[in-house]
Amino acid sequence: MASKTWDEIVSPATDRTERANRSDDESLAQAARGNPAAFAPLYERYVRPIYAYCYQRLGSRDLADDATSAVFMKAFAAMPKYRSASFRGWLYTIARNVITDQFRSQTSAPLDRATTLADRRPDPEMLALAGDADARVRHLLNQLTPEQREVIELDLAGLSGREIALVLHRREGAIRASRFRAYKKLRTLLTEEELRNAH
Amino acid sequence: MPTNHDHTAEAAMRLLYANATKHPSPEFVERLGRSLDLPPSHPAARSIPLRPERRSAPLIARPQQFLALLAIVVLFVSSAAWIGLNDLHAPNQSTAIQTTPGNLPGQRWSLPGGDRFSVTGYAEASNGIFYRGVLEVFVTPTPRSSTYTTTFTAFEGNTGKQLWSRELLPASAADSDALGLYLAVIDERRAASVVLLDAETGDQRWKADVPSGATHLEVVGDNVLVQDWANHLTVLDRKSGAVRWQVAIGPPSGSSEQATIPLLVYGAFVVAKAPGSPLQVLDIESGAVVWSLDVGDAIEAAISNNTLAIIRSGSNSSEPTGEAEQITAYALSTGMPLWHRELNSRISEQIPRILGTRSGFAVIARQLGEVVSDRPEGATAAPDADPEALMSTEHALGKNPLVHILFGLDPASGATSWMTEWAFRSGERDRAVSGDIAQVATIPGTDTFFITTLDLKAGWLTAPQPKFAAQMRYPDVHIPFAVVRFDGTSGRPFDIPELPFAIVLDDSNAYLAYNTAGMVALTRGDP
C-alpha cells in the first residue's frame, strides 16, 4: 500500500470538500426521510469511512463487512424517523452500537470489557515489527484506556468534539479532556521517526 | 480543563491511521448498495426485487417515475410507523417464513404474511375487525417498467376469518372506526383523495379529494382529519366525506417531508405543526386558531389532562451542542406555559418519545451514558429523584448500553412521578441483545401504553406505577413468526435484528401482533 503524506491527508482541498459534504449532509438526510433516492449520496459518502471505523474496532474484514452492512441497513430503515442534529454523529452512533452488539454476540464476557476485546489477531507488537501499519495503530490504541481509545478512534475517523460527545453520550468537555490525555500518552509511545514523519 | 493537546502526536497518529485505513472492496460496496435498493442513479443500484412475471401492463417506464414509485413505497411503509425493510432488500432465498401458531401467550389465530415481493403496511383495528394492507411491486428489467397494487384485507378479530379484500391505489395514511377503513390514496397522476371502505363489505362509501398526499389521517368523533404534504389540514365529515373546513398550517413544502410532530387531537383541540412553521392549536369545529407558538425544532409532543408537552432538541443549531433536550408544557386551551424540565439524555439513534396517558406523561429515553446531568443547581435533569435508581441504572448500563429510561411526569407540575429502566434482552445473561423501540402507543383513555421493539419481542408496561414496579408481560417472548431468514445463495442466516413488528389495538378485547411475515391475534388480557 502506498503511504500517504501528511500534506495529502490534511490538504486544504480535502478540508473544503469535507466541509461542503457536511454542510449538505443534513439536507440530504432530511430528503432521505421521504425519498430513498437521497440516501444514495449519503451511502456513497460514508460507506468507506464507516467500514474503516468498523475494521479498526473489530479487526477483521469479515466482521467489518457484517458491521458495515448492519449499520447501513439500520440507518436506511430509520431514515423516515431521522431527526438528529448531525447525520454523521447519528451514523457513527449506530456504528458504535452495532459494534457493541457484535462484541456481545462473540463473547460472554461482560459488556464493559467489550472495548478491550477488539483485537483477536496475532500479537500486534509482532505485526508492528513486521511493518503492519494497521497493527501499529491498534497496538498504540491498546495502550489507552477504553474511554480514551473510543475517543481517539472517533477523532481519527474525523468526527468533531461535539460529534464524539454525541456518539459517546458524554459531555464535550469530557471529550476534550480524554483527547488531551490520550494524545499526551501517545506522544510517549510514538517513535521519533513516526513523529518526524508527521512534519 | 485542558483544551490543547500534543499536535505532533495527533499528526503522527493521523498519518499512521491514514496509512492503516482499510477500505471495503468495490464488490462489497456494490452488494450492500443493492441490498439497500438504492435508486438507479447509484452505480450499485438495482430495482425493487423482481417478481418472476409481470401481471399487468407497465405504468412506469422512465427513471423519474421509477423514483416516484420508490418514494411512494417508502411513504407507504414509513407512514405506517414501521419499515418493511426485509422485503425491500431481501436476498435471493427459497426459505418461506411460516407462522407457528399456538405458542404465543394468549394467541388466538395467526395468518402468514406476504412474500418478499410485497411490503406489508397498515395495521388497523376497530370494532372487532383487523385490517391489513400489502403493497406489491412488479418490475420487468428490460425495458425497466414497474407497476404496483395495494391490497387491503379485513379479518374478523375473534376468528381470523377474512371478511373482504380490495385492490386499491397506493395509500399514504389510514385509520379506522366502526364505519370502516379510511385511506388516503394517490392515483397515477398524483391526485390525492380520502376514501372510506365499509367495514363489513369493503365497498367504497365515499371519496373526497384532498390537496395532496396525506402524512397523517386521524378519525376523531365525526371528523376525519387529514394533514398533507402541502401542509394543509383538512377536516372531513366521517359519514359523508364532505369538507368541513380546510386551513394551511404552513407554506407548501412540495415534498413528502412529514410534520415534525404528529397531528394530535384532544377534546375540542387539534394540535398541528408543519416543518419550519409555528405550532398551532385549532378549534376542531371551525378550524380557527386558538393559539400558536414558535416552538422551533420541536421533535415530539403529547397531551395529557389538557396539558400539551413538547420535547425540543437541545439545540437549534445544525451542529450538535451536547445540550440536553427540554420538555415544556403548556395549557392546551390557552397556551400558557406551565412548567419546564430538562432531560439528561442526548439525542442518539432515537430521540426521546413522549406519550400522553390518562394520568400523565410517559417519557421514553434511550440512555447510553450518564443518568444525572451535571447542570447547574436548580436545573437538574429528570429522572433525578432517587440515588438507588441511579445505581440500578448504572449497573444496567454496564451490562447493556441499550437501556431505556422511562419516567412519568405529572401534567400539572412536571414532577417525576415514576421511573424505571427497561430493555428487551435475548440470549444468555451476558450475551443479551436489547432492542430499539419501534413503536409506542397509548390505549386511549387508559394508563397503558405499548412499546414494540425491533428485536422481535413484545411487551407492555402500565403507567404510572410505583418506582421500579413497572410491569412487563411477555418479557422474553420471541414472536413465533419472526424467524431468522437464510440467504439461499450461501445458507447464511440473514438476521435482520430490526425485522419489523408492530401491535395494533382493537377497541374490543384483542391485540393484533403484526409484521411483514405474518400476523397473530392475541387476547388482550389487561390487568
XYZ file of C-alpha atoms in Angstrom:
726
model
C 0.000 0.000 0.000
C 1.351 3.389 -0.952
C 1.851 5.593 2.059
C 0.147 8.936 2.226
C 1.944 12.048 3.340
C 0.631 14.355 5.999
C 0.029 17.056 3.378
C -2.110 14.676 1.361
C -4.192 13.886 4.370
C -4.912 17.406 5.519
C -4.759 19.326 2.265
C -6.983 22.412 2.091
C -8.884 20.952 -0.860
C -9.780 17.899 1.170
C -10.820 20.119 4.032
C -13.079 22.181 1.820
C -14.670 19.089 0.337
C -15.226 17.720 3.801
C -16.898 20.902 4.969
C -19.058 21.033 1.864
C -20.074 17.431 2.347
C -21.009 18.024 5.942
C -22.998 21.119 5.092
C -25.340 19.215 2.816
C -25.493 16.065 4.953
C -28.469 17.405 6.828
C -30.424 18.443 3.750
C -29.772 15.060 2.176
C -30.757 13.307 5.374
C -33.960 15.299 5.572
C -34.724 14.492 1.944
C -33.962 10.811 2.542
C -36.688 10.712 5.188
C -39.246 10.682 2.419
C -37.275 9.569 -0.600
C -34.762 6.735 -0.645
C -33.035 8.277 -3.650
C -31.494 10.871 -1.366
C -29.861 8.175 0.710
C -27.602 7.165 -2.176
C -25.128 10.075 -1.873
C -25.013 9.639 1.900
C -24.257 5.972 1.382
C -21.538 6.816 -1.138
C -20.055 9.367 1.220
C -19.950 7.271 4.344
C -19.723 3.614 3.399
C -15.942 3.713 3.274
C -15.332 5.752 6.458
C -17.800 3.606 8.358
C -16.126 0.470 7.050
C -12.740 1.801 8.120
C -14.085 2.593 11.581
C -15.670 -0.854 11.912
C -12.490 -2.521 10.739
C -10.455 -0.547 13.223
C -12.744 -1.600 16.056
C -13.278 -5.202 15.025
C -10.020 -6.150 13.391
C -11.214 -8.325 10.528
C -12.688 -7.807 7.105
C -15.489 -10.317 7.649
C -16.606 -8.609 10.828
C -16.238 -5.185 9.242
C -18.364 -6.347 6.299
C -21.085 -7.559 8.654
C -20.977 -4.473 10.815
C -20.992 -2.050 7.890
C -23.951 -3.861 6.359
C -25.823 -3.703 9.644
C -25.046 -0.007 10.099
C -26.455 0.984 6.731
C -29.441 -1.313 6.958
C -30.321 0.159 10.334
C -29.715 3.683 9.099
C -31.767 3.112 5.964
C -34.576 1.628 7.995
C -34.524 4.503 10.442
C -34.299 7.308 7.882
C -38.033 8.058 7.834
C -37.759 8.854 11.518
C -34.376 10.590 11.329
C -34.374 13.740 13.407
C -30.882 14.072 14.732
C -28.828 17.225 14.628
C -25.894 15.592 12.891
C -26.183 12.839 10.329
C -22.571 11.862 10.749
C -22.847 11.726 14.532
C -26.039 9.742 14.217
C -24.472 7.282 11.785
C -21.426 6.716 13.976
C -23.710 6.225 16.955
C -25.378 3.409 15.053
C -21.961 2.037 14.126
C -20.833 2.075 17.721
C -23.963 0.234 18.821
C -23.629 -2.332 16.050
C -20.038 -2.974 17.054
C -21.112 -3.340 20.666
C -23.694 -5.894 19.587
C -21.036 -7.756 17.633
C -18.908 -7.962 20.740
C -21.876 -9.301 22.620
C -22.526 -11.972 20.048
C -18.926 -13.125 20.121
C -18.201 -13.273 23.785
C -19.850 -13.975 27.068
C -17.617 -11.505 28.815
C -19.315 -8.581 30.496
C -20.067 -5.781 28.165
C -17.968 -3.260 29.992
C -14.942 -5.197 28.796
C -16.085 -5.098 25.223
C -13.898 -2.213 24.210
C -10.825 -4.186 25.181
C -11.799 -7.260 23.202
C -11.390 -5.904 19.730
C -8.098 -7.393 18.778
C -8.229 -11.110 18.101
C -5.414 -11.098 15.646
C -1.806 -12.101 16.269
C 0.250 -10.152 18.755
C 0.105 -6.584 17.483
C 3.627 -5.868 18.591
C 4.901 -8.611 16.345
C 2.883 -7.344 13.454
C 4.085 -3.847 14.110
C 7.645 -5.077 13.887
C 6.730 -6.548 10.540
C 5.723 -3.114 9.345
C 1.945 -3.550 9.515
C 0.631 -0.022 9.913
C -2.757 -1.307 10.943
C -1.294 -3.395 13.727
C 0.865 -0.471 14.795
C -2.174 1.776 15.170
C -4.009 -0.965 17.001
C -1.078 -1.523 19.316
C -0.876 2.162 20.134
C -4.602 2.434 20.754
C -4.496 -0.599 23.004
C -2.227 1.332 25.338
C -5.015 3.799 26.062
C -7.893 3.392 28.451
C -11.074 2.084 26.804
C -12.647 5.520 27.096
C -9.639 7.268 25.598
C -9.442 4.696 22.841
C -13.041 5.256 21.794
C -12.496 8.995 21.714
C -9.339 8.737 19.644
C -10.840 6.239 17.215
C -13.693 8.622 16.510
C -11.282 11.536 16.406
C -9.152 9.744 13.827
C -12.298 8.932 11.884
C -12.735 12.671 11.520
C -15.520 13.450 13.944
C -15.583 16.775 15.730
C -15.547 17.002 19.503
C -19.243 17.733 19.506
C -19.979 14.748 17.327
C -17.869 12.492 19.513
C -19.772 13.758 22.531
C -22.973 12.925 20.722
C -21.846 9.426 19.837
C -20.452 8.591 23.255
C -23.112 10.442 25.214
C -20.542 12.336 27.174
C -20.009 15.999 27.752
C -17.932 17.824 25.215
C -15.605 18.962 27.952
C -15.050 15.369 28.981
C -14.216 14.507 25.387
C -11.664 17.306 25.240
C -10.087 16.057 28.435
C -9.928 12.452 27.220
C -8.483 13.574 23.930
C -5.844 15.676 25.649
C -4.753 12.856 27.929
C -4.785 10.308 25.126
C -2.528 12.291 22.818
C -0.253 13.080 25.720
C 0.080 9.356 26.329
C 0.529 8.624 22.639
C 3.305 11.206 22.460
C 5.338 8.992 24.767
C 4.625 5.864 22.711
C 5.289 7.121 19.205
C 8.782 6.660 17.865
C 10.980 9.558 16.878
C 10.652 8.518 13.249
C 6.887 8.476 13.418
C 6.865 11.924 14.962
C 9.356 13.198 12.424
C 7.255 11.878 9.529
C 4.352 13.952 10.729
C 6.174 17.185 9.983
C -9.806 21.876 31.796
C -7.190 21.189 29.189
C -8.135 22.459 25.794
C -4.948 21.886 23.860
C -3.038 18.740 23.244
C 0.104 17.482 21.608
C -0.372 18.335 17.950
C 2.744 16.433 16.920
C 1.341 13.253 18.395
C -2.002 13.938 16.769
C -0.421 14.487 13.377
C 1.649 11.340 13.711
C -1.396 9.304 14.707
C -3.440 10.673 11.813
C -0.662 9.777 9.424
C -0.410 6.272 10.814
C -4.178 5.903 10.782
C -4.461 7.082 7.189
C -1.853 4.574 6.091
C -3.552 1.825 8.063
C -7.071 2.548 6.876
C -8.759 -0.430 5.253
C -11.266 0.167 2.509
C -14.123 -2.102 1.600
C -13.897 -3.981 -1.646
C -15.820 -2.484 -4.585
C -17.830 -5.695 -4.717
C -18.886 -5.227 -1.101
C -19.911 -1.612 -1.700
C -21.922 -2.633 -4.736
C -23.552 -5.590 -2.987
C -24.556 -3.546 0.025
C -25.885 -0.795 -2.220
C -28.007 -3.354 -3.979
C -29.315 -4.795 -0.769
C -30.417 -1.296 0.217
C -32.229 -0.935 -3.075
C -30.639 2.369 -3.823
C -32.124 4.072 -6.853
C -30.828 3.764 -10.404
C -28.673 6.889 -10.156
C -26.404 4.949 -7.847
C -23.890 2.763 -9.681
C -24.790 -0.106 -7.419
C -28.481 0.402 -7.790
C -30.991 -2.144 -8.833
C -34.713 -2.268 -8.866
C -37.105 -3.422 -6.264
C -36.897 -7.231 -6.135
C -38.063 -8.701 -9.375
C -41.189 -10.703 -9.436
C -40.896 -13.527 -11.943
C -43.655 -12.306 -14.172
C -45.472 -9.062 -14.580
C -49.183 -9.285 -14.096
C -50.291 -6.127 -15.854
C -49.212 -3.527 -18.362
C -46.361 -1.244 -17.314
C -47.375 2.067 -15.840
C -43.943 3.405 -15.212
C -41.161 3.317 -17.744
C -38.936 6.293 -17.038
C -36.395 6.627 -14.212
C -38.118 9.692 -12.777
C -41.314 7.770 -12.496
C -39.471 4.881 -11.009
C -38.092 7.178 -8.313
C -41.597 8.454 -7.683
C -42.686 4.880 -7.181
C -39.863 4.325 -4.732
C -40.968 7.395 -2.835
C -44.479 6.005 -2.650
C -43.148 2.704 -1.379
C -41.209 4.417 1.357
C -44.087 6.675 2.242
C -46.405 3.712 2.370
C -44.180 1.929 4.793
C -42.880 4.768 6.905
C -46.267 6.320 7.461
C -47.379 3.051 8.921
C -44.715 3.505 11.610
C -42.523 0.593 10.722
C -40.373 -0.463 7.856
C -40.725 -3.464 5.626
C -37.001 -3.358 5.073
C -36.592 -7.077 4.880
C -38.987 -7.168 1.996
C -37.291 -4.301 0.260
C -33.852 -5.824 0.294
C -34.386 -9.486 0.907
C -31.689 -11.553 -0.741
C -32.418 -14.399 -3.042
C -33.848 -17.105 -0.917
C -36.164 -20.014 -1.027
C -36.980 -20.324 2.653
C -40.541 -19.236 3.204
C -41.485 -17.780 6.542
C -44.341 -19.592 8.162
C -46.275 -18.729 11.213
C -46.016 -21.045 14.142
C -49.402 -20.933 15.757
C -50.116 -21.906 19.282
C -47.064 -20.920 21.259
C -47.510 -17.257 21.954
C -49.267 -16.415 25.207
C -52.834 -15.504 24.509
C -52.639 -16.347 20.853
C -55.976 -16.833 19.106
C -55.069 -17.296 15.495
C -52.355 -16.494 13.043
C -52.015 -15.919 9.346
C -48.969 -15.828 7.110
C -47.844 -12.543 5.677
C -46.832 -11.567 2.189
C -43.787 -12.700 0.294
C -40.560 -10.923 -0.441
C -42.103 -9.066 -3.328
C -44.542 -7.260 -1.151
C -44.447 -4.665 1.586
C -46.908 -5.075 4.387
C -48.071 -1.702 5.559
C -51.054 -0.781 7.553
C -52.325 -2.452 10.636
C -55.624 -1.068 11.781
C -58.187 -2.467 14.155
C -61.605 -1.273 15.146
C -64.883 -2.730 16.274
C -63.615 -6.288 16.201
C -62.170 -6.077 12.698
C -58.489 -6.091 11.803
C -57.237 -4.533 8.578
C -54.028 -5.210 6.742
C -52.539 -3.558 3.672
C -49.995 -5.105 1.318
C -48.201 -3.190 -1.407
C -46.963 -5.368 -4.231
C -44.497 -4.181 -6.830
C -43.882 -5.765 -10.188
C -40.811 -4.892 -12.205
C -39.508 -6.012 -15.548
C -35.816 -5.448 -16.187
C -35.675 -4.662 -19.933
C -37.057 -2.189 -20.554
C -37.388 -1.287 -16.911
C -41.003 -0.820 -16.044
C -42.971 -1.146 -12.876
C -46.480 -1.418 -11.706
C -47.907 -1.859 -8.275
C -51.043 -2.707 -6.430
C -52.200 -2.235 -2.896
C -54.458 -4.807 -1.386
C -56.344 -4.178 1.825
C -57.874 -7.086 3.647
C -60.255 -7.169 6.598
C -60.279 -10.012 9.123
C -62.749 -10.931 11.811
C -60.870 -10.336 15.047
C -62.021 -13.356 17.010
C -61.507 -15.985 14.352
C -59.197 -14.572 11.711
C -61.829 -15.186 9.052
C -61.312 -12.977 6.027
C -64.219 -10.604 5.545
C -63.177 -8.910 2.342
C -60.200 -7.892 0.256
C -59.847 -4.914 -2.095
C -57.141 -3.949 -4.540
C -56.591 -0.187 -4.469
C -54.238 2.609 -5.337
C -51.209 3.172 -3.100
C -52.159 4.672 0.238
C -50.169 7.032 2.405
C -52.182 7.023 5.640
C -55.012 5.078 7.236
C -57.285 4.937 10.229
C -60.423 3.013 11.115
C -63.556 3.191 13.213
C -66.875 1.398 13.367
C -67.823 2.598 9.879
C -64.788 1.059 8.262
C -61.329 1.802 6.939
C -60.341 5.353 5.967
C -57.495 5.546 3.455
C -55.597 8.447 1.943
C -54.703 7.328 -1.571
C -52.763 8.740 -4.505
C -53.547 7.912 -8.106
C -51.218 7.630 -11.105
C -51.464 11.381 -11.730
C -50.527 12.095 -8.110
C -54.054 13.284 -7.349
C -54.873 12.651 -3.695
C -58.125 11.643 -2.076
C -59.537 10.008 1.028
C -61.890 7.044 0.753
C -63.969 5.168 3.297
C -64.297 1.405 2.796
C -67.250 -0.197 4.500
C -66.253 -2.339 7.471
C -68.482 -5.254 6.553
C -68.198 -5.324 2.763
C -65.164 -3.296 1.731
C -67.313 -1.262 -0.635
C -66.377 2.375 -1.087
C -68.854 4.512 0.831
C -67.463 7.889 -0.177
C -64.465 9.577 -1.738
C -63.186 13.107 -1.011
C -60.447 14.961 -2.861
C -57.679 16.492 -0.732
C -54.912 18.879 -1.848
C -52.027 16.386 -1.753
C -50.878 13.111 -0.279
C -51.636 12.716 3.390
C -48.941 12.485 6.020
C -51.441 11.989 8.844
C -55.005 10.791 8.941
C -56.967 10.633 12.180
C -60.607 9.819 12.792
C -61.900 11.582 15.879
C -65.598 11.660 16.660
C -67.405 12.646 13.473
C -64.290 14.181 11.951
C -61.636 12.810 9.655
C -58.525 14.968 9.962
C -56.036 14.899 7.112
C -52.675 16.641 7.130
C -50.946 16.594 3.754
C -47.589 17.172 2.122
C -48.568 20.681 1.097
C -49.223 21.442 4.758
C -52.968 21.763 4.610
C -55.151 20.472 7.385
C -58.478 19.258 6.037
C -61.351 18.069 8.197
C -63.971 15.847 6.568
C -67.316 14.601 7.797
C -66.738 10.937 8.518
C -70.192 9.863 7.306
C -70.316 11.782 4.018
C -66.744 12.817 3.241
C -67.862 16.460 2.916
C -65.169 19.023 3.681
C -65.958 20.786 6.929
C -63.009 23.136 6.887
C -59.522 23.412 5.495
C -56.591 25.586 6.601
C -52.921 25.982 5.747
C -50.680 25.282 8.703
C -47.514 26.214 6.867
C -46.185 27.076 3.426
C -46.378 24.288 0.843
C -43.319 22.124 1.098
C -43.787 20.359 -2.193
C -42.183 17.281 -0.773
C -43.174 14.275 1.226
C -41.410 15.596 4.312
C -43.613 14.955 7.259
C -44.515 17.336 10.019
C -42.051 17.458 12.847
C -44.650 16.316 15.325
C -47.677 14.161 14.633
C -51.166 15.507 14.437
C -52.698 15.493 17.914
C -56.374 15.697 18.761
C -57.702 16.155 22.277
C -61.279 17.128 23.021
C -62.094 20.276 21.086
C -58.489 20.975 20.123
C -56.278 19.967 17.250
C -52.528 20.434 17.528
C -50.703 20.664 14.216
C -47.280 21.755 13.103
C -45.679 21.988 9.707
C -41.902 21.916 9.249
C -40.467 25.371 9.816
C -43.788 26.826 10.929
C -45.215 27.651 14.346
C -47.187 25.091 16.253
C -50.909 25.807 16.013
C -53.755 24.810 18.275
C -57.032 24.871 16.334
C -60.691 24.575 17.208
C -61.829 21.239 15.838
C -65.280 22.565 14.890
C -64.226 25.632 12.933
C -60.503 25.419 12.244
C -59.992 28.762 13.982
C -56.574 29.251 15.552
C -56.925 29.197 19.331
C -53.272 29.962 19.884
C -49.980 29.428 18.158
C -46.385 29.446 19.233
C -42.998 29.215 17.600
C -41.553 26.135 19.243
C -38.576 25.925 16.914
C -37.381 22.464 16.188
C -39.935 20.649 18.318
C -39.494 16.944 17.863
C -42.144 15.232 19.945
C -45.408 16.218 21.577
C -48.175 14.647 23.613
C -51.280 15.675 25.502
C -52.496 14.614 28.924
C -55.102 16.228 31.151
C -55.438 19.318 28.944
C -51.702 19.832 29.064
C -49.592 19.878 25.923
C -45.993 18.767 26.445
C -43.396 19.377 23.762
C -39.901 17.981 23.537
C -37.390 20.246 21.906
C -33.995 19.305 20.704
C -31.240 20.623 22.935
C -30.026 22.948 20.262
C -31.471 24.668 17.250
C -28.052 24.608 15.686
C -27.349 22.229 12.858
C -24.293 21.212 14.847
C -24.771 19.139 17.990
C -24.005 21.108 21.091
C -24.357 18.459 23.732
C -27.168 20.417 25.275
C -29.895 18.479 26.993
C -33.288 18.065 25.473
C -36.099 20.002 27.042
C -39.727 19.391 27.816
C -42.030 22.364 28.028
C -45.689 22.097 28.971
C -48.484 24.469 28.029
C -52.131 24.734 28.957
C -53.842 23.287 25.909
C -56.716 25.749 25.922
C -54.681 28.946 26.376
C -51.048 28.265 25.523
C -49.937 29.455 28.931
C -46.560 27.918 29.878
C -46.930 25.588 32.845
C -43.572 24.019 33.533
C -40.199 23.232 32.003
C -37.825 20.327 32.524
C -34.525 19.312 31.052
C -33.627 15.784 30.132
C -30.177 14.427 30.569
C -30.310 12.143 27.620
C -28.607 13.113 24.423
C -30.016 12.522 21.009
C -28.743 9.282 19.651
C -30.274 6.832 17.261
C -33.589 7.512 18.805
C -34.979 10.705 20.124
C -36.931 10.533 23.371
C -40.563 9.642 22.908
C -43.383 11.124 24.925
C -46.831 9.682 25.374
C -49.914 11.120 26.994
C -51.792 8.673 29.178
C -54.900 9.199 31.247
C -52.913 10.243 34.306
C -49.811 11.840 32.938
C -46.932 11.768 30.520
C -44.613 8.882 29.905
C -41.191 9.699 28.517
C -39.040 7.028 26.953
C -35.405 7.960 26.518
C -32.656 5.728 25.350
C -29.698 6.004 27.646
C -26.122 5.258 26.867
C -24.319 7.472 29.305
C -24.756 9.477 32.398
C -28.080 9.321 34.093
C -27.967 12.536 36.023
C -26.645 15.604 34.328
C -24.187 17.997 35.879
C -26.224 21.016 35.055
C -26.184 23.935 37.481
C -28.117 23.621 40.660
C -31.789 24.180 40.093
C -31.693 22.775 36.612
C -31.217 19.145 37.381
C -32.342 16.568 34.947
C -35.150 14.112 35.110
C -35.110 11.464 36.348
C -33.378 13.000 39.301
C -35.078 11.787 42.419
C -33.606 8.560 43.567
C -29.950 7.580 44.048
C -30.953 3.938 44.241
C -32.431 4.198 40.808
C -29.257 5.761 39.541
C -27.179 2.902 40.905
C -29.529 0.405 39.386
C -29.354 2.132 36.075
C -25.595 2.317 36.112
C -25.492 -1.375 36.759
C -27.770 -1.990 33.833
C -25.730 0.285 31.645
C -22.663 -1.719 32.466
C -24.391 -4.812 31.206
C -26.213 -3.389 28.335
C -25.981 0.132 26.985
C -29.213 -0.140 25.063
C -31.234 0.543 28.152
C -34.214 2.790 28.012
C -35.083 5.013 30.884
C -38.774 5.528 31.301
C -40.273 8.061 33.598
C -43.622 9.620 34.238
C -44.254 13.319 34.547
C -47.128 14.892 36.402
C -49.067 17.057 33.914
C -49.729 19.785 36.444
C -46.250 20.246 37.876
C -43.845 18.358 35.634
C -42.582 16.459 38.671
C -41.177 12.985 38.105
C -43.915 10.630 39.248
C -42.270 7.296 38.470
C -39.215 5.956 36.832
C -37.927 2.667 35.600
C -35.356 1.225 33.291
C -36.311 -1.120 30.561
C -34.763 -3.191 27.859
C -35.580 -6.292 25.962
C -32.974 -8.949 26.233
C -32.486 -12.183 24.475
C -29.948 -14.909 24.894
C -27.831 -15.580 27.924
C -27.368 -13.004 30.581
C -24.085 -11.623 29.412
C -24.837 -12.035 25.766
C -28.010 -10.108 25.877
C -29.174 -8.132 22.947
C -31.636 -5.444 23.655
C -33.966 -3.832 21.224
C -34.525 -0.412 19.860
C -38.025 0.884 20.162
C -40.033 0.585 17.001
C -43.423 1.772 18.063
C -45.049 3.344 21.063
C -48.770 3.709 21.514
C -51.260 4.555 24.198
C -54.539 2.774 24.689
C -56.866 5.770 24.609
C -58.389 6.709 27.908
C -56.175 4.398 29.931
C -52.804 4.447 31.622
C -51.472 1.645 29.492
C -49.058 2.148 26.679
C -47.257 -0.188 24.373
C -43.727 -0.462 23.215
C -42.687 -2.735 20.454
C -39.082 -3.294 19.693
C -37.014 -4.051 16.694
C -35.801 -7.200 18.349
C -38.812 -9.349 17.707
C -40.189 -9.246 21.191
C -43.196 -7.530 22.596
C -44.179 -6.342 25.987
C -46.365 -3.886 27.693
C -45.989 -1.524 30.565
C -48.605 0.044 32.711
C -48.094 3.551 33.901
C -47.920 5.187 36.231
C -46.561 2.629 38.606
C -44.601 2.918 41.806
C -40.945 3.275 41.107
C -39.278 0.140 39.821
C -42.602 -1.636 39.681
C -43.437 -1.267 36.048
C -44.860 -4.493 34.864
C -43.913 -6.226 31.738
C -45.741 -9.110 30.242
C -44.136 -11.472 27.773
C -40.741 -10.185 28.884
C -38.738 -12.517 26.732
C -41.047 -13.987 24.181
C -39.923 -14.407 20.661
C -42.784 -13.756 18.330
C -43.028 -17.147 16.696
C -43.232 -15.982 13.132
C -40.180 -13.797 13.440
C -37.768 -16.479 12.362
C -34.330 -15.844 11.009
C -34.157 -15.855 7.252
C -31.469 -17.519 5.274
C -29.675 -16.377 2.190
C -30.483 -19.068 -0.349
C -27.232 -18.458 -2.175
C -24.978 -19.143 0.782
C -27.078 -20.685 3.513
C -26.024 -17.828 5.727
C -28.583 -16.601 8.208
C -29.981 -13.312 7.099
C -30.507 -11.989 10.522
C -32.048 -8.554 10.400
C -32.472 -7.567 14.014
C -34.988 -4.923 13.118
C -37.403 -7.254 11.417
C -40.460 -5.102 11.689
C -43.011 -5.795 14.265
C -45.932 -3.817 15.494
C -49.024 -4.142 17.582
C -52.341 -2.521 16.906
C -55.117 -2.262 19.395
C -58.681 -3.137 18.909
C -61.345 -1.470 20.977
C -62.877 -4.826 21.839
C -60.605 -7.276 23.551
C -57.776 -8.219 21.286
C -54.432 -7.124 20.009
C -53.063 -7.787 16.613
C -49.374 -8.568 16.556
C -48.038 -7.901 13.142
C -45.048 -7.874 10.910
C -44.237 -8.475 7.300
C -44.013 -12.190 7.905
C -47.433 -12.671 9.389
C -50.000 -11.616 11.861
C -51.186 -13.015 15.126
C -54.255 -12.137 17.167
C -53.757 -12.067 20.908
C -56.183 -11.931 23.760
C -55.894 -8.544 25.339
C -55.603 -9.577 28.961
C -55.344 -6.186 30.572
C -54.814 -6.193 34.330
